[in-house]
Amino acid sequence: MAEKLTDGFVPNDILLNAPASSSSSSSNSSSSSSSSNVRTLLITGPNMGGKSTLLRQTALCVVLAQLGSYVPASECLLTPVDRIFSRLGAEDFILQGSSTFFVELSDIAELTTHGTRYSLALIDELGRGTSTSDGLAIALSTAEYINDVIRLFVSF
């Protein structure tokens, strides 16, 4: 039955709060020591490469695992999370007077205010609602703050 549910999907490994190792499926693994814990993932790839789908899949698997439901994985080791924050997609609320940029920053403010080291954050294309250089600065400073100060689990 499980095979019928997973046909057509490519298996993806997500390792958060796991010791960094060279056995990772990524060929671009960092040179951090084996005693450090991975809490931030920076996911890159071509357009239509499945980055956003991977983020959504991660959230879905975390919710399913915490409910005690079937998780479509060969192995699942879960650190329970207290909250899941998502900044996926770009949208605005013109009738409320909120631009895409304002909505993005509001979502990040919510994350930085209420996120704990036991939270999971999924951030996709942060800074898209402004210029390239400003968006890059916002994304980089947000990633550094989340990684260095809050220390929550994040896929960026």
PDB file of C-alpha atoms in Angstrom:
ATOM      1  CA  MET A   1       0.000   0.000   0.000  1.00  0.00           C
ATOM      2  CA  ALA A   2       2.798   2.425   0.872  1.00  0.00           C
ATOM      3  CA  GLU A   3       4.313   1.956  -2.586  1.00  0.00           C
ATOM      4  CA  LYS A   4       1.048   3.033  -4.202  1.00  0.00           C
ATOM      5  CA  LEU A   5       1.018   6.212  -2.115  1.00  0.00           C
ATOM      6  CA  THR A   6       4.577   7.196  -3.001  1.00  0.00           C
ATOM      7  CA  ASP A   7       4.799   6.352  -6.724  1.00  0.00           C
ATOM      8  CA  GLY A   8       6.173   9.234  -8.756  1.00  0.00           C
ATOM      9  CA  PHE A   9       7.881  10.999  -5.858  1.00  0.00           C
ATOM     10  CA  VAL A  10      11.615  11.417  -5.459  1.00  0.00           C
ATOM     11  CA  PRO A  11      12.841  10.643  -1.926  1.00  0.00           C
ATOM     12  CA  ASN A  12      14.253  13.658  -0.091  1.00  0.00           C
ATOM     13  CA  ASP A  13      16.296  13.644   3.109  1.00  0.00           C
ATOM     14  CA  ILE A  14      15.797  16.433   5.621  1.00  0.00           C
ATOM     15  CA  LEU A  15      18.209  16.433   8.554  1.00  0.00           C
ATOM     16  CA  LEU A  16      17.620  19.130  11.168  1.00  0.00           C
ATOM     17  CA  ASN A  17      19.198  18.959  14.634  1.00  0.00           C
ATOM     18  CA  ALA A  18      21.148  15.942  13.454  1.00  0.00           C
ATOM     19  CA  PRO A  19      24.924  15.729  13.649  1.00  0.00           C
ATOM     20  CA  ALA A  20      26.441  16.975  10.402  1.00  0.00           C
ATOM     21  CA  SER A  21      28.038  14.069   8.576  1.00  0.00           C
ATOM     22  CA  SER A  22      29.613  13.237   5.263  1.00  0.00           C
ATOM     23  CA  SER A  23      26.973  10.549   4.669  1.00  0.00           C
ATOM     24  CA  SER A  24      24.439  13.235   3.766  1.00  0.00           C
ATOM     25  CA  SER A  25      22.797  12.902   0.372  1.00  0.00           C
ATOM     26  CA  SER A  26      24.007  16.390  -0.526  1.00  0.00           C
ATOM     27  CA  SER A  27      27.259  16.535  -2.442  1.00  0.00           C
ATOM     28  CA  ASN A  28      27.868  20.078  -1.160  1.00  0.00           C
ATOM     29  CA  SER A  29      28.003  19.243   2.549  1.00  0.00           C
ATOM     30  CA  SER A  30      29.693  21.825   4.732  1.00  0.00           C
ATOM     31  CA  SER A  31      32.913  21.169   6.582  1.00  0.00           C
ATOM     32  CA  SER A  32      31.446  21.534  10.070  1.00  0.00           C
ATOM     33  CA  SER A  33      32.501  19.229  12.868  1.00  0.00           C
ATOM     34  CA  SER A  34      30.537  16.054  13.506  1.00  0.00           C
ATOM     35  CA  SER A  35      29.525  17.299  16.963  1.00  0.00           C
ATOM     36  CA  SER A  36      27.659  20.360  15.675  1.00  0.00           C
ATOM     37  CA  ASN A  37      23.913  20.257  15.141  1.00  0.00           C
ATOM     38  CA  VAL A  38      22.332  21.270  11.863  1.00  0.00           C
ATOM     39  CA  ARG A  39      19.482  23.689  12.568  1.00  0.00           C
ATOM     40  CA  THR A  40      19.428  25.699   9.330  1.00  0.00           C
ATOM     41  CA  LEU A  41      19.156  24.419   5.772  1.00  0.00           C
ATOM     42  CA  LEU A  42      19.663  26.691   2.783  1.00  0.00           C
ATOM     43  CA  ILE A  43      17.941  25.052  -0.162  1.00  0.00           C
ATOM     44  CA  THR A  44      19.004  26.148  -3.639  1.00  0.00           C
ATOM     45  CA  GLY A  45      18.249  24.916  -7.123  1.00  0.00           C
ATOM     46  CA  PRO A  46      16.853  25.846 -10.523  1.00  0.00           C
ATOM     47  CA  ASN A  47      13.383  27.249 -11.131  1.00  0.00           C
ATOM     48  CA  MET A  48      10.742  24.504 -10.969  1.00  0.00           C
ATOM     49  CA  GLY A  49      13.280  22.268  -9.197  1.00  0.00           C
ATOM     50  CA  GLY A  50      10.998  21.383  -6.279  1.00  0.00           C
ATOM     51  CA  LYS A  51      12.346  23.678  -3.550  1.00  0.00           C
ATOM     52  CA  SER A  52       8.910  24.955  -2.471  1.00  0.00           C
ATOM     53  CA  THR A  53       7.483  21.444  -2.684  1.00  0.00           C
ATOM     54  CA  LEU A  54      10.248  20.181  -0.391  1.00  0.00           C
ATOM     55  CA  LEU A  55       9.384  22.862   2.183  1.00  0.00           C
ATOM     56  CA  ARG A  56       5.697  21.950   2.089  1.00  0.00           C
ATOM     57  CA  GLN A  57       6.567  18.247   2.283  1.00  0.00           C
ATOM     58  CA  THR A  58       8.686  18.919   5.371  1.00  0.00           C
ATOM     59  CA  ALA A  59       5.829  20.695   7.153  1.00  0.00           C
ATOM     60  CA  LEU A  60       3.362  17.972   6.221  1.00  0.00           C
ATOM     61  CA  CYS A  61       5.648  15.177   7.445  1.00  0.00           C
ATOM     62  CA  VAL A  62       6.288  16.973  10.754  1.00  0.00           C
ATOM     63  CA  VAL A  63       2.547  17.398  11.341  1.00  0.00           C
ATOM     64  CA  LEU A  64       1.823  13.770  10.395  1.00  0.00           C
ATOM     65  CA  ALA A  65       4.603  12.451  12.648  1.00  0.00           C
ATOM     66  CA  GLN A  66       3.494  14.532  15.621  1.00  0.00           C
ATOM     67  CA  LEU A  67      -0.065  13.236  15.171  1.00  0.00           C
ATOM     68  CA  GLY A  68       1.254   9.682  15.182  1.00  0.00           C
ATOM     69  CA  SER A  69       0.042   9.169  11.642  1.00  0.00           C
ATOM     70  CA  TYR A  70       1.723   7.374   8.748  1.00  0.00           C
ATOM     71  CA  VAL A  71       4.728   9.277   7.394  1.00  0.00           C
ATOM     72  CA  PRO A  72       5.722   8.348   3.823  1.00  0.00           C
ATOM     73  CA  ALA A  73       9.378   7.767   4.667  1.00  0.00           C
ATOM     74  CA  SER A  74      11.692   4.810   5.062  1.00  0.00           C
ATOM     75  CA  GLU A  75      12.830   6.305   8.388  1.00  0.00           C
ATOM     76  CA  CYS A  76      11.618   9.190  10.547  1.00  0.00           C
ATOM     77  CA  LEU A  77      13.401  10.493  13.625  1.00  0.00           C
ATOM     78  CA  LEU A  78      11.484  13.506  14.863  1.00  0.00           C
ATOM     79  CA  THR A  79      12.314  16.214  17.322  1.00  0.00           C
ATOM     80  CA  PRO A  80       8.853  17.509  18.296  1.00  0.00           C
ATOM     81  CA  VAL A  81       8.219  21.168  17.480  1.00  0.00           C
ATOM     82  CA  ASP A  82       6.035  23.614  19.401  1.00  0.00           C
ATOM     83  CA  ARG A  83       5.131  25.786  16.391  1.00  0.00           C
ATOM     84  CA  ILE A  84       5.445  25.755  12.625  1.00  0.00           C
ATOM     85  CA  PHE A  85       5.987  29.115  10.934  1.00  0.00           C
ATOM     86  CA  SER A  86       5.735  29.405   7.172  1.00  0.00           C
ATOM     87  CA  ARG A  87       6.604  32.189   4.775  1.00  0.00           C
ATOM     88  CA  LEU A  88       5.684  30.475   1.519  1.00  0.00           C
ATOM     89  CA  GLY A  89       4.614  32.317  -1.608  1.00  0.00           C
ATOM     90  CA  ALA A  90       4.258  36.020  -2.245  1.00  0.00           C
ATOM     91  CA  GLU A  91       0.914  37.679  -1.678  1.00  0.00           C
ATOM     92  CA  ASP A  92      -0.491  41.057  -0.823  1.00  0.00           C
ATOM     93  CA  PHE A  93      -3.685  42.282   0.793  1.00  0.00           C
ATOM     94  CA  ILE A  94      -4.436  45.425  -1.194  1.00  0.00           C
ATOM     95  CA  LEU A  95      -7.887  45.915   0.360  1.00  0.00           C
ATOM     96  CA  GLN A  96      -6.227  46.011   3.782  1.00  0.00           C
ATOM     97  CA  GLY A  97      -3.481  48.321   2.504  1.00  0.00           C
ATOM     98  CA  SER A  98      -0.749  45.674   2.866  1.00  0.00           C
ATOM     99  CA  SER A  99       1.844  45.262   0.121  1.00  0.00           C
ATOM    100  CA  THR A 100       3.742  42.034  -0.517  1.00  0.00           C
ATOM    101  CA  PHE A 101       6.775  43.565   1.193  1.00  0.00           C
ATOM    102  CA  PHE A 102       4.735  44.508   4.281  1.00  0.00           C
ATOM    103  CA  VAL A 103       3.164  41.025   4.498  1.00  0.00           C
ATOM    104  CA  GLU A 104       6.604  39.368   4.223  1.00  0.00           C
ATOM    105  CA  LEU A 105       8.067  41.515   6.993  1.00  0.00           C
ATOM    106  CA  SER A 106       4.975  41.001   9.179  1.00  0.00           C
ATOM    107  CA  ASP A 107       5.369  37.233   8.859  1.00  0.00           C
ATOM    108  CA  ILE A 108       9.067  37.436   9.745  1.00  0.00           C
ATOM    109  CA  ALA A 109       8.301  39.728  12.697  1.00  0.00           C
ATOM    110  CA  GLU A 110       5.828  37.116  13.974  1.00  0.00           C
ATOM    111  CA  LEU A 111       8.489  34.423  13.623  1.00  0.00           C
ATOM    112  CA  THR A 112      11.212  36.412  15.392  1.00  0.00           C
ATOM    113  CA  THR A 113       8.830  37.445  18.182  1.00  0.00           C
ATOM    114  CA  HIS A 114       7.204  34.082  18.907  1.00  0.00           C
ATOM    115  CA  GLY A 115       9.713  31.533  17.581  1.00  0.00           C
ATOM    116  CA  THR A 116      11.565  29.332  20.061  1.00  0.00           C
ATOM    117  CA  ARG A 117      14.426  26.903  19.664  1.00  0.00           C
ATOM    118  CA  TYR A 118      11.735  24.195  19.422  1.00  0.00           C
ATOM    119  CA  SER A 119       9.943  25.845  16.482  1.00  0.00           C
ATOM    120  CA  LEU A 120      10.153  24.993  12.784  1.00  0.00           C
ATOM    121  CA  ALA A 121      10.304  27.813  10.230  1.00  0.00           C
ATOM    122  CA  LEU A 122       9.860  27.290   6.499  1.00  0.00           C
ATOM    123  CA  ILE A 123      10.831  30.364   4.501  1.00  0.00           C
ATOM    124  CA  ASP A 124      10.551  30.523   0.717  1.00  0.00           C
ATOM    125  CA  GLU A 125      11.765  33.453  -1.392  1.00  0.00           C
ATOM    126  CA  LEU A 126      11.983  36.025   1.394  1.00  0.00           C
ATOM    127  CA  GLY A 127      12.588  39.519   0.014  1.00  0.00           C
ATOM    128  CA  ARG A 128      10.762  38.900  -3.232  1.00  0.00           C
ATOM    129  CA  GLY A 129       8.498  41.899  -2.605  1.00  0.00           C
ATOM    130  CA  THR A 130      11.329  44.424  -2.987  1.00  0.00           C
ATOM    131  CA  SER A 131      14.464  45.035  -5.068  1.00  0.00           C
ATOM    132  CA  THR A 132      17.063  42.307  -5.529  1.00  0.00           C
ATOM    133  CA  SER A 133      19.741  43.925  -3.349  1.00  0.00           C
ATOM    134  CA  ASP A 134      17.296  44.868  -0.575  1.00  0.00           C
ATOM    135  CA  GLY A 135      15.695  41.423  -0.714  1.00  0.00           C
ATOM    136  CA  LEU A 136      19.088  39.737  -0.438  1.00  0.00           C
ATOM    137  CA  ALA A 137      20.008  41.902   2.567  1.00  0.00           C
ATOM    138  CA  ILE A 138      16.696  41.101   4.292  1.00  0.00           C
ATOM    139  CA  ALA A 139      16.991  37.374   3.596  1.00  0.00           C
ATOM    140  CA  LEU A 140      20.621  37.178   4.737  1.00  0.00           C
ATOM    141  CA  SER A 141      20.113  39.171   7.937  1.00  0.00           C
ATOM    142  CA  THR A 142      16.964  37.183   8.762  1.00  0.00           C
ATOM    143  CA  ALA A 143      18.774  33.874   8.229  1.00  0.00           C
ATOM    144  CA  GLU A 144      21.688  34.997  10.409  1.00  0.00           C
ATOM    145  CA  TYR A 145      19.381  36.215  13.195  1.00  0.00           C
ATOM    146  CA  ILE A 146      17.300  33.036  13.170  1.00  0.00           C
ATOM    147  CA  ASN A 147      20.398  30.820  13.144  1.00  0.00           C
ATOM    148  CA  ASP A 148      22.502  32.743  15.681  1.00  0.00           C
ATOM    149  CA  VAL A 149      19.934  34.173  18.117  1.00  0.00           C
ATOM    150  CA  ILE A 150      16.688  32.188  18.066  1.00  0.00           C
ATOM    151  CA  ARG A 151      18.321  28.875  17.029  1.00  0.00           C
ATOM    152  CA  LEU A 152      15.085  27.384  15.716  1.00  0.00           C
ATOM    153  CA  PHE A 153      14.885  24.735  12.993  1.00  0.00           C
ATOM    154  CA  VAL A 154      14.663  26.487   9.639  1.00  0.00           C
ATOM    155  CA  SER A 155      14.605  25.550   5.980  1.00  0.00           C
ATOM    156  CA  PHE A 156      15.322  28.655   3.919  1.00  0.00           C
TER     157      PHE A 156
END
